[in-house]
CSV table of C-alpha atoms in Angstrom, one decimal:
chain,number,residue,atom,x,y,z
J,1,UNK,CA,-93.3,-223.9,-143.2
J,2,UNK,CA,-91.9,-226.1,-146.2
J,3,UNK,CA,-91.1,-224.0,-148.6
J,4,UNK,CA,-89.9,-220.0,-149.1
J,5,UNK,CA,-90.5,-217.1,-151.5
J,6,UNK,CA,-87.6,-215.4,-152.5
J,7,UNK,CA,-88.1,-212.2,-154.3
J,8,UNK,CA,-85.7,-210.4,-157.3
J,9,UNK,CA,-82.5,-209.4,-155.4
J,10,UNK,CA,-81.2,-205.6,-157.0
J,11,UNK,CA,-78.0,-207.6,-158.8
J,12,UNK,CA,-76.6,-204.3,-159.6
J,13,UNK,CA,-72.9,-205.4,-159.9
J,14,UNK,CA,-71.6,-207.2,-163.1
J,15,UNK,CA,-71.0,-210.9,-163.5
J,16,UNK,CA,-68.4,-212.3,-165.8
J,17,UNK,CA,-66.7,-215.9,-166.0
J,18,UNK,CA,-62.8,-216.2,-166.6
J,19,UNK,CA,-62.0,-217.2,-169.9
J,20,UNK,CA,-60.9,-220.3,-169.1
J,21,UNK,CA,-63.5,-221.1,-166.6
J,22,UNK,CA,-63.9,-224.2,-167.5
J,23,UNK,CA,-60.7,-225.6,-167.8
J,24,UNK,CA,-59.9,-223.9,-164.6
J,25,UNK,CA,-62.5,-226.0,-163.0
J,26,UNK,CA,-61.8,-229.5,-164.2
J,27,UNK,CA,-58.0,-228.6,-163.2
J,28,UNK,CA,-59.1,-227.6,-159.6
J,29,UNK,CA,-60.9,-230.5,-159.3
J,30,UNK,CA,-58.0,-232.6,-160.0
J,31,UNK,CA,-56.2,-230.9,-157.5
J,32,UNK,CA,-58.5,-231.5,-155.0
J,33,UNK,CA,-58.9,-235.3,-155.5
J,34,UNK,CA,-55.4,-235.4,-155.5
J,35,UNK,CA,-54.7,-233.3,-152.5
J,36,UNK,CA,-57.5,-233.0,-150.3
J,37,UNK,CA,-59.1,-236.9,-151.2
J,38,UNK,CA,-58.3,-238.0,-147.8
J,39,UNK,CA,-60.6,-235.5,-146.1
J,40,UNK,CA,-63.1,-237.3,-147.5
J,41,UNK,CA,-64.5,-240.6,-145.7
J,42,UNK,CA,-65.4,-242.6,-148.9
J,43,UNK,CA,-65.2,-241.7,-152.4
J,44,UNK,CA,-68.7,-241.1,-153.3
J,45,UNK,CA,-68.6,-238.0,-150.7
J,46,UNK,CA,-65.7,-236.8,-152.6
J,47,UNK,CA,-67.7,-237.0,-156.0
J,48,UNK,CA,-70.6,-235.2,-154.4
J,49,UNK,CA,-68.1,-231.7,-153.4
J,50,UNK,CA,-67.2,-232.0,-156.8
J,51,UNK,CA,-70.3,-232.1,-158.3
J,52,UNK,CA,-71.3,-228.9,-156.1
J,53,UNK,CA,-69.6,-227.1,-159.0
J,54,UNK,CA,-67.4,-225.2,-156.0
J,55,UNK,CA,-64.4,-225.0,-158.9
J,56,UNK,CA,-66.3,-222.4,-160.7
J,57,UNK,CA,-66.2,-220.1,-157.5
J,58,UNK,CA,-62.8,-218.8,-158.1
J,59,UNK,CA,-63.6,-218.0,-162.2
J,60,UNK,CA,-66.4,-216.0,-161.1
J,61,UNK,CA,-64.6,-213.9,-158.9
J,62,UNK,CA,-61.3,-213.5,-160.5
J,63,UNK,CA,-62.5,-213.1,-164.2
J,64,UNK,CA,-60.0,-210.8,-165.2
J,65,UNK,CA,-56.9,-212.1,-163.4
J,66,UNK,CA,-53.9,-214.2,-165.1
J,67,UNK,CA,-55.0,-217.9,-165.5
J,68,UNK,CA,-52.5,-219.0,-163.4
J,69,UNK,CA,-53.9,-216.5,-160.2
J,70,UNK,CA,-56.8,-217.1,-161.2
J,71,UNK,CA,-56.5,-221.3,-160.4
J,72,UNK,CA,-54.4,-220.3,-157.7
J,73,UNK,CA,-57.3,-218.5,-156.1
J,74,UNK,CA,-59.8,-221.3,-157.1
J,75,UNK,CA,-57.8,-223.8,-154.9
J,76,UNK,CA,-58.0,-221.4,-152.5
J,77,UNK,CA,-61.5,-221.5,-152.6
J,78,UNK,CA,-62.1,-225.0,-153.1
J,79,UNK,CA,-59.8,-226.0,-149.9
J,80,UNK,CA,-61.3,-223.4,-147.7
J,81,UNK,CA,-64.9,-225.0,-148.8
J,82,UNK,CA,-63.9,-228.4,-148.1
J,83,UNK,CA,-63.3,-226.9,-144.6
J,84,UNK,CA,-66.1,-225.3,-144.2
J,85,UNK,CA,-67.9,-228.8,-145.3
J,86,UNK,CA,-66.7,-231.1,-142.6
J,87,UNK,CA,-67.2,-228.1,-140.4
J,88,UNK,CA,-71.1,-228.6,-140.9
J,89,UNK,CA,-70.6,-232.2,-140.6
J,90,UNK,CA,-71.2,-234.1,-137.5
J,91,UNK,CA,-69.3,-237.6,-138.3
J,92,UNK,CA,-66.2,-235.1,-139.5
J,93,UNK,CA,-64.6,-232.0,-137.9
J,94,UNK,CA,-68.3,-230.6,-136.6
J,95,UNK,CA,-68.2,-233.3,-134.3
J,96,UNK,CA,-66.4,-231.8,-131.8
J,97,UNK,CA,-65.5,-228.2,-131.0
J,98,UNK,CA,-62.2,-229.0,-129.0
J,99,UNK,CA,-61.0,-231.7,-131.8
J,100,UNK,CA,-61.9,-228.7,-134.0
J,101,UNK,CA,-59.5,-226.8,-133.0
J,102,UNK,CA,-56.5,-228.7,-132.5
J,103,UNK,CA,-56.7,-229.8,-136.1
J,104,UNK,CA,-57.5,-225.9,-137.2
J,105,UNK,CA,-54.0,-225.7,-134.6
J,106,UNK,CA,-52.1,-228.1,-136.6
J,107,UNK,CA,-52.8,-226.4,-139.7
J,108,UNK,CA,-51.8,-223.0,-138.4
J,109,UNK,CA,-48.4,-224.7,-137.3
J,110,UNK,CA,-47.8,-226.0,-140.8
J,111,UNK,CA,-48.8,-222.5,-142.1
J,112,UNK,CA,-46.0,-221.1,-140.0
J,113,UNK,CA,-43.5,-224.0,-140.7
J,114,UNK,CA,-43.4,-225.4,-137.3
J,115,UNK,CA,-41.7,-228.1,-136.0
J,116,UNK,CA,-44.6,-230.3,-135.2
J,117,UNK,CA,-46.5,-230.0,-138.6
J,118,UNK,CA,-46.7,-232.9,-140.6
J,119,UNK,CA,-47.2,-232.8,-144.5
J,120,UNK,CA,-48.9,-236.5,-144.2
J,121,UNK,CA,-51.7,-234.6,-142.8
J,122,UNK,CA,-54.0,-233.6,-146.3
J,123,UNK,CA,-54.8,-230.3,-145.2
J,124,UNK,CA,-51.3,-229.3,-144.4
J,125,UNK,CA,-50.2,-230.7,-147.3
J,126,UNK,CA,-52.7,-229.0,-149.4
J,127,UNK,CA,-52.3,-225.8,-147.4
J,128,UNK,CA,-48.6,-225.9,-148.0
J,129,UNK,CA,-48.4,-226.6,-151.7
J,130,UNK,CA,-51.0,-223.3,-152.0
J,131,UNK,CA,-48.9,-221.3,-150.2
J,132,UNK,CA,-45.7,-222.0,-151.7
J,133,UNK,CA,-47.7,-220.7,-155.4
J,134,UNK,CA,-49.5,-218.0,-153.6
J,135,UNK,CA,-46.8,-216.3,-151.3
J,136,UNK,CA,-44.2,-214.8,-154.0
J,137,UNK,CA,-46.9,-213.1,-155.5
J,138,UNK,CA,-47.8,-211.2,-151.9
J,139,UNK,CA,-45.8,-208.3,-150.2
J,140,UNK,CA,-44.6,-208.9,-146.4
J,141,UNK,CA,-47.2,-206.7,-145.4
J,142,UNK,CA,-49.9,-209.1,-147.2
J,143,UNK,CA,-48.1,-212.4,-145.7
J,144,UNK,CA,-49.0,-211.2,-142.5
J,145,UNK,CA,-52.6,-210.5,-143.3
J,146,UNK,CA,-52.8,-213.7,-145.1
J,147,UNK,CA,-51.8,-215.9,-141.7
J,148,UNK,CA,-54.0,-213.8,-140.0
J,149,UNK,CA,-57.0,-214.4,-142.3
J,150,UNK,CA,-56.4,-217.9,-142.1
J,151,UNK,CA,-56.6,-218.1,-138.3
J,152,UNK,CA,-59.7,-215.8,-138.2
J,153,UNK,CA,-61.4,-218.6,-140.8
J,154,UNK,CA,-60.6,-221.0,-138.7
J,155,UNK,CA,-61.6,-219.4,-135.6
J,156,UNK,CA,-64.9,-218.8,-136.8
J,157,UNK,CA,-65.5,-222.2,-138.0
J,158,UNK,CA,-64.7,-223.4,-134.7
J,159,UNK,CA,-66.9,-220.9,-133.2
J,160,UNK,CA,-69.3,-222.0,-134.9
J,161,UNK,CA,-69.4,-225.8,-134.3
J,162,UNK,CA,-69.7,-224.8,-130.4
J,163,UNK,CA,-72.8,-222.7,-131.4
J,164,UNK,CA,-74.4,-225.6,-133.3
J,165,UNK,CA,-73.2,-228.2,-130.8
J,166,UNK,CA,-74.9,-226.4,-127.9
J,167,UNK,CA,-78.0,-225.5,-130.2
J,168,UNK,CA,-77.4,-221.6,-129.0
J,169,UNK,CA,-78.4,-219.0,-131.5
J,170,UNK,CA,-76.6,-215.8,-130.9
J,171,UNK,CA,-78.3,-212.3,-131.7
J,172,UNK,CA,-77.8,-210.7,-134.8
J,173,UNK,CA,-74.4,-208.5,-134.8
J,174,UNK,CA,-72.7,-211.8,-132.8
J,175,UNK,CA,-73.9,-213.7,-135.8
J,176,UNK,CA,-72.4,-210.8,-138.2
J,177,UNK,CA,-69.1,-211.0,-136.4
J,178,UNK,CA,-68.4,-214.4,-136.6
J,179,UNK,CA,-69.8,-214.8,-140.0
J,180,UNK,CA,-66.9,-212.4,-140.9
J,181,UNK,CA,-64.6,-214.7,-140.0
J,182,UNK,CA,-66.1,-218.1,-141.0
J,183,UNK,CA,-67.2,-216.3,-144.4
J,184,UNK,CA,-63.5,-215.5,-144.9
J,185,UNK,CA,-63.8,-211.8,-145.5
J,186,UNK,CA,-60.4,-211.5,-144.6
J,187,UNK,CA,-59.0,-213.6,-147.4
J,188,UNK,CA,-61.6,-212.9,-149.6
J,189,UNK,CA,-60.3,-209.3,-149.8
J,190,UNK,CA,-56.4,-210.8,-150.5
J,191,UNK,CA,-57.6,-212.8,-153.1
J,192,UNK,CA,-58.8,-210.2,-154.5
J,193,UNK,CA,-56.0,-208.0,-154.3
J,194,UNK,CA,-54.0,-211.3,-155.9
J,195,UNK,CA,-55.8,-211.7,-158.5
J,196,UNK,CA,-55.7,-207.9,-159.2
J,197,UNK,CA,-51.7,-207.6,-158.4
J,198,UNK,CA,-52.3,-205.2,-156.2
J,199,UNK,CA,-51.2,-204.7,-152.5
J,200,UNK,CA,-54.0,-202.8,-150.8
J,201,UNK,CA,-52.8,-202.9,-147.0
J,202,UNK,CA,-51.4,-199.2,-146.7
J,203,UNK,CA,-54.8,-197.8,-148.4
J,204,UNK,CA,-57.3,-199.9,-146.0
J,205,UNK,CA,-58.5,-197.2,-144.0
J,206,UNK,CA,-59.6,-195.6,-147.2
J,207,UNK,CA,-61.9,-199.1,-147.9
J,208,UNK,CA,-63.9,-198.7,-144.4
J,209,UNK,CA,-67.6,-198.0,-145.8
J,210,UNK,CA,-66.5,-200.4,-148.8
J,211,UNK,CA,-65.7,-203.2,-147.2
J,212,UNK,CA,-68.4,-203.2,-144.7
J,213,UNK,CA,-71.3,-202.9,-146.8
J,214,UNK,CA,-69.8,-205.5,-149.7
J,215,UNK,CA,-69.1,-208.3,-147.3
J,216,UNK,CA,-72.4,-207.6,-145.1
J,217,UNK,CA,-74.3,-208.0,-148.5
J,218,UNK,CA,-72.0,-211.2,-149.4
J,219,UNK,CA,-73.0,-212.6,-145.9
J,220,UNK,CA,-76.5,-212.1,-146.3
J,221,UNK,CA,-76.9,-213.0,-149.5
J,222,UNK,CA,-75.3,-216.5,-148.7
J,223,UNK,CA,-77.5,-216.9,-145.7
J,224,UNK,CA,-80.4,-216.6,-147.7
J,225,UNK,CA,-79.5,-218.9,-150.8
J,226,UNK,CA,-78.3,-221.5,-148.7
J,227,UNK,CA,-80.6,-221.7,-146.1
J,228,UNK,CA,-82.1,-224.8,-147.4
J,229,UNK,CA,-78.9,-226.6,-146.6
J,230,UNK,CA,-78.1,-224.8,-143.3
J,231,UNK,CA,-82.3,-225.7,-142.5
J,232,UNK,CA,-81.4,-229.2,-142.9
J,233,UNK,CA,-78.3,-229.5,-141.4
J,234,UNK,CA,-79.4,-227.5,-137.9
J,235,UNK,CA,-77.0,-224.6,-138.1
J,236,UNK,CA,-77.3,-222.1,-135.8
J,237,UNK,CA,-75.2,-219.2,-137.1
J,238,UNK,CA,-77.2,-217.8,-139.6
J,239,UNK,CA,-79.3,-214.8,-139.9
J,240,UNK,CA,-82.3,-216.5,-141.3
J,241,UNK,CA,-82.3,-218.3,-137.6
J,242,UNK,CA,-81.3,-215.3,-135.8
J,243,UNK,CA,-84.2,-213.1,-136.9
J,244,UNK,CA,-86.5,-216.5,-135.9
J,245,UNK,CA,-85.3,-217.4,-132.7
J,246,UNK,CA,-83.7,-214.2,-131.6
J,247,UNK,CA,-86.3,-211.8,-132.8
J,248,UNK,CA,-89.8,-213.3,-133.3
J,249,UNK,CA,-90.3,-213.2,-136.8
J,250,UNK,CA,-91.4,-216.0,-139.0
J,251,UNK,CA,-89.6,-217.6,-141.6
J,252,UNK,CA,-91.1,-215.5,-144.8
J,253,UNK,CA,-90.9,-212.3,-142.9
J,254,UNK,CA,-87.2,-213.2,-141.8
J,255,UNK,CA,-86.4,-213.5,-145.6
J,256,UNK,CA,-87.8,-210.8,-146.7
J,257,UNK,CA,-86.7,-208.5,-144.0
J,258,UNK,CA,-83.0,-209.9,-145.2
J,259,UNK,CA,-83.6,-209.5,-148.5
J,260,UNK,CA,-84.2,-206.0,-148.0
J,261,UNK,CA,-80.7,-205.4,-145.9
J,262,UNK,CA,-79.2,-206.9,-149.2
J,263,UNK,CA,-80.7,-204.0,-151.4
J,264,UNK,CA,-79.7,-201.5,-148.6
J,265,UNK,CA,-75.7,-202.9,-148.4
J,266,UNK,CA,-75.4,-203.6,-152.1
J,267,UNK,CA,-76.5,-199.6,-152.3
J,268,UNK,CA,-74.6,-198.4,-150.1
J,269,UNK,CA,-71.5,-200.3,-151.3
J,270,UNK,CA,-71.8,-198.8,-154.5
J,271,UNK,CA,-72.2,-195.4,-152.8
J,272,UNK,CA,-69.0,-195.4,-151.0
J,273,UNK,CA,-67.2,-197.1,-154.2
J,274,UNK,CA,-68.2,-194.1,-156.0
J,275,UNK,CA,-67.4,-191.7,-153.3
J,276,UNK,CA,-63.9,-193.0,-153.2
J,277,UNK,CA,-63.5,-193.4,-157.2
J,278,UNK,CA,-64.8,-189.9,-157.3
J,279,UNK,CA,-62.3,-188.6,-154.4
J,280,UNK,CA,-58.6,-187.7,-154.5
J,281,UNK,CA,-57.3,-191.4,-154.8
J,282,UNK,CA,-60.2,-192.6,-157.4
J,283,UNK,CA,-57.4,-192.0,-160.2
J,284,UNK,CA,-54.7,-194.7,-159.1
J,285,UNK,CA,-55.0,-197.5,-161.2
J,286,UNK,CA,-54.1,-200.2,-158.0
J,287,UNK,CA,-57.2,-198.6,-156.0
J,288,UNK,CA,-59.6,-198.9,-159.3
J,289,UNK,CA,-58.4,-202.2,-160.5
J,290,UNK,CA,-58.8,-203.6,-156.5
J,291,UNK,CA,-62.5,-201.8,-156.5
J,292,UNK,CA,-63.2,-203.4,-159.8
J,293,UNK,CA,-62.1,-206.8,-158.6
J,294,UNK,CA,-64.7,-206.4,-155.4
J,295,UNK,CA,-67.2,-205.6,-157.9
J,296,UNK,CA,-66.6,-209.4,-159.5
J,297,UNK,CA,-66.3,-210.7,-156.1
J,298,UNK,CA,-69.4,-209.7,-154.9
J,299,UNK,CA,-71.5,-209.9,-158.5
J,300,UNK,CA,-69.6,-213.1,-159.1
J,301,UNK,CA,-70.6,-214.9,-155.6
J,302,UNK,CA,-73.8,-214.4,-155.9
J,303,UNK,CA,-74.0,-215.7,-159.2
J,304,UNK,CA,-72.3,-218.8,-158.1
J,305,UNK,CA,-74.7,-219.3,-155.1
J,306,UNK,CA,-77.7,-219.1,-157.9
J,307,UNK,CA,-76.4,-222.1,-159.5
J,308,UNK,CA,-74.6,-224.4,-157.0
J,309,UNK,CA,-76.2,-228.1,-156.3
J,310,UNK,CA,-74.3,-227.2,-153.0
J,311,UNK,CA,-77.7,-225.1,-152.1
J,312,UNK,CA,-80.1,-226.7,-154.1
J,313,UNK,CA,-79.8,-230.5,-153.9
J,314,UNK,CA,-77.2,-233.2,-155.8
J,315,UNK,CA,-78.3,-233.5,-159.6
J,316,UNK,CA,-79.5,-229.4,-159.3
J,317,UNK,CA,-79.2,-228.1,-162.7
J,318,UNK,CA,-79.6,-224.1,-162.9
J,319,UNK,CA,-81.9,-222.8,-165.6
J,320,UNK,CA,-81.0,-219.0,-164.9
J,321,UNK,CA,-84.4,-218.5,-162.4
J,322,UNK,CA,-83.2,-215.7,-159.6
J,323,UNK,CA,-86.3,-216.0,-158.1
J,324,UNK,CA,-89.3,-217.6,-156.9
J,325,UNK,CA,-90.5,-220.4,-154.6
J,326,UNK,CA,-88.1,-223.0,-153.1
J,327,UNK,CA,-88.9,-226.2,-151.5
J,328,UNK,CA,-86.6,-226.9,-148.2
J,329,UNK,CA,-87.7,-230.5,-148.2
J,330,UNK,CA,-87.3,-232.0,-151.5
J,331,UNK,CA,-83.8,-233.6,-152.5
J,332,UNK,CA,-83.4,-231.5,-154.9
J,333,UNK,CA,-85.0,-228.0,-155.6
J,334,UNK,CA,-85.5,-225.1,-157.9
J,335,UNK,CA,-86.5,-221.8,-158.1
J,336,UNK,CA,-90.7,-222.1,-159.1
J,337,UNK,CA,-93.1,-219.2,-160.2
J,338,UNK,CA,-95.8,-220.7,-157.9
J,339,UNK,CA,-95.8,-222.4,-154.6
J,340,UNK,CA,-96.5,-226.1,-154.2
J,341,UNK,CA,-99.1,-225.6,-151.7
J,342,UNK,CA,-102.4,-224.7,-152.1
J,343,UNK,CA,-103.8,-220.7,-152.4
J,344,UNK,CA,-104.5,-220.4,-149.1
J,345,UNK,CA,-101.3,-221.7,-148.1
J,346,UNK,CA,-99.9,-219.1,-150.5
J,347,UNK,CA,-101.8,-216.4,-148.9
J,348,UNK,CA,-100.2,-217.0,-145.6
J,349,UNK,CA,-96.7,-217.7,-146.3
J,350,UNK,CA,-96.2,-214.6,-148.7
J,351,UNK,CA,-95.9,-212.1,-146.5
J,352,UNK,CA,-94.0,-208.7,-147.7
J,353,UNK,CA,-92.1,-208.5,-151.6
J,354,UNK,CA,-88.4,-208.6,-150.0
J,355,UNK,CA,-88.5,-204.7,-150.0
J,356,UNK,CA,-86.6,-202.7,-147.1
J,357,UNK,CA,-89.2,-203.0,-143.7
J,358,UNK,CA,-90.0,-199.4,-142.4
J,359,UNK,CA,-88.1,-200.3,-139.5
J,360,UNK,CA,-84.9,-201.7,-140.7
J,361,UNK,CA,-81.9,-199.8,-139.3
J,362,UNK,CA,-79.4,-202.3,-138.9
J,363,UNK,CA,-76.0,-200.5,-140.4
């Protein structure tokens, strides 16, 4: 199968761009060039990364933040995306799991200010520069959480390398657990707090259902919209491949089932959020501000994934479409209203409409 049909997803959450989105993207791209440019083998590889518009992820996910904090958040997301790109590249960190773990251990040593760190190492230099900017805005509890979140992210990235190199596909819940780390769910929550200038550490138990459903929605949407890229790179840690290789579904059936799960988790997130807002803690300004921030993170992340050439090919320009046929083989693809195949092929591919399958039971 060389193409898939992506149905219209619910999109029940708000989408907004930071008022200074363009300026923040430009400034953040300059920061990547200065601090992380040497992580790329060639100048053209750096330019390829910058054309992916990763500098818009921050402005889309923290649109209400101050300009300074929005830039900090944007640079952080660019930093971890550079690492994620290297993990997916078998000519870079993705070539060897043990080597990657050694690099990641060095990042954590530098993060903790260990004696063996080296600011000549670009990941360490960029991480320290970010930490000098972000840490004054965090509480001691948030600082501890930040270190744990970074370590969890790096551990998840290394685990993904191991699965890819050994050609193993995990089961659904194992994949989701690893993706919770490699997707950076813990620091996504922290960056949301940082942008809203609140500390939810002591209130974490209130948000269990909100976080579970919100983060799962984000991961599934990402795995759907990034499938073209992950398919080309042979990624094993993606829910689409899990449903195909571990549960025996066809590609289009897998897409349809995951679209149903997106709707399930998005509605469950909204229900959990509203229960919290209507409960005894719902009038607190910090909680309301944090939940508003989570709304924007979920909605903004999905908006970014529709628009980025990272998933649809170098040179891709989004026309605002959010549903249609997507080629898995074209150098640059787009959402098309009709399949590129003959009508008989269309009939065999169009299994389901993206609605929840009757047997859907995952929580």
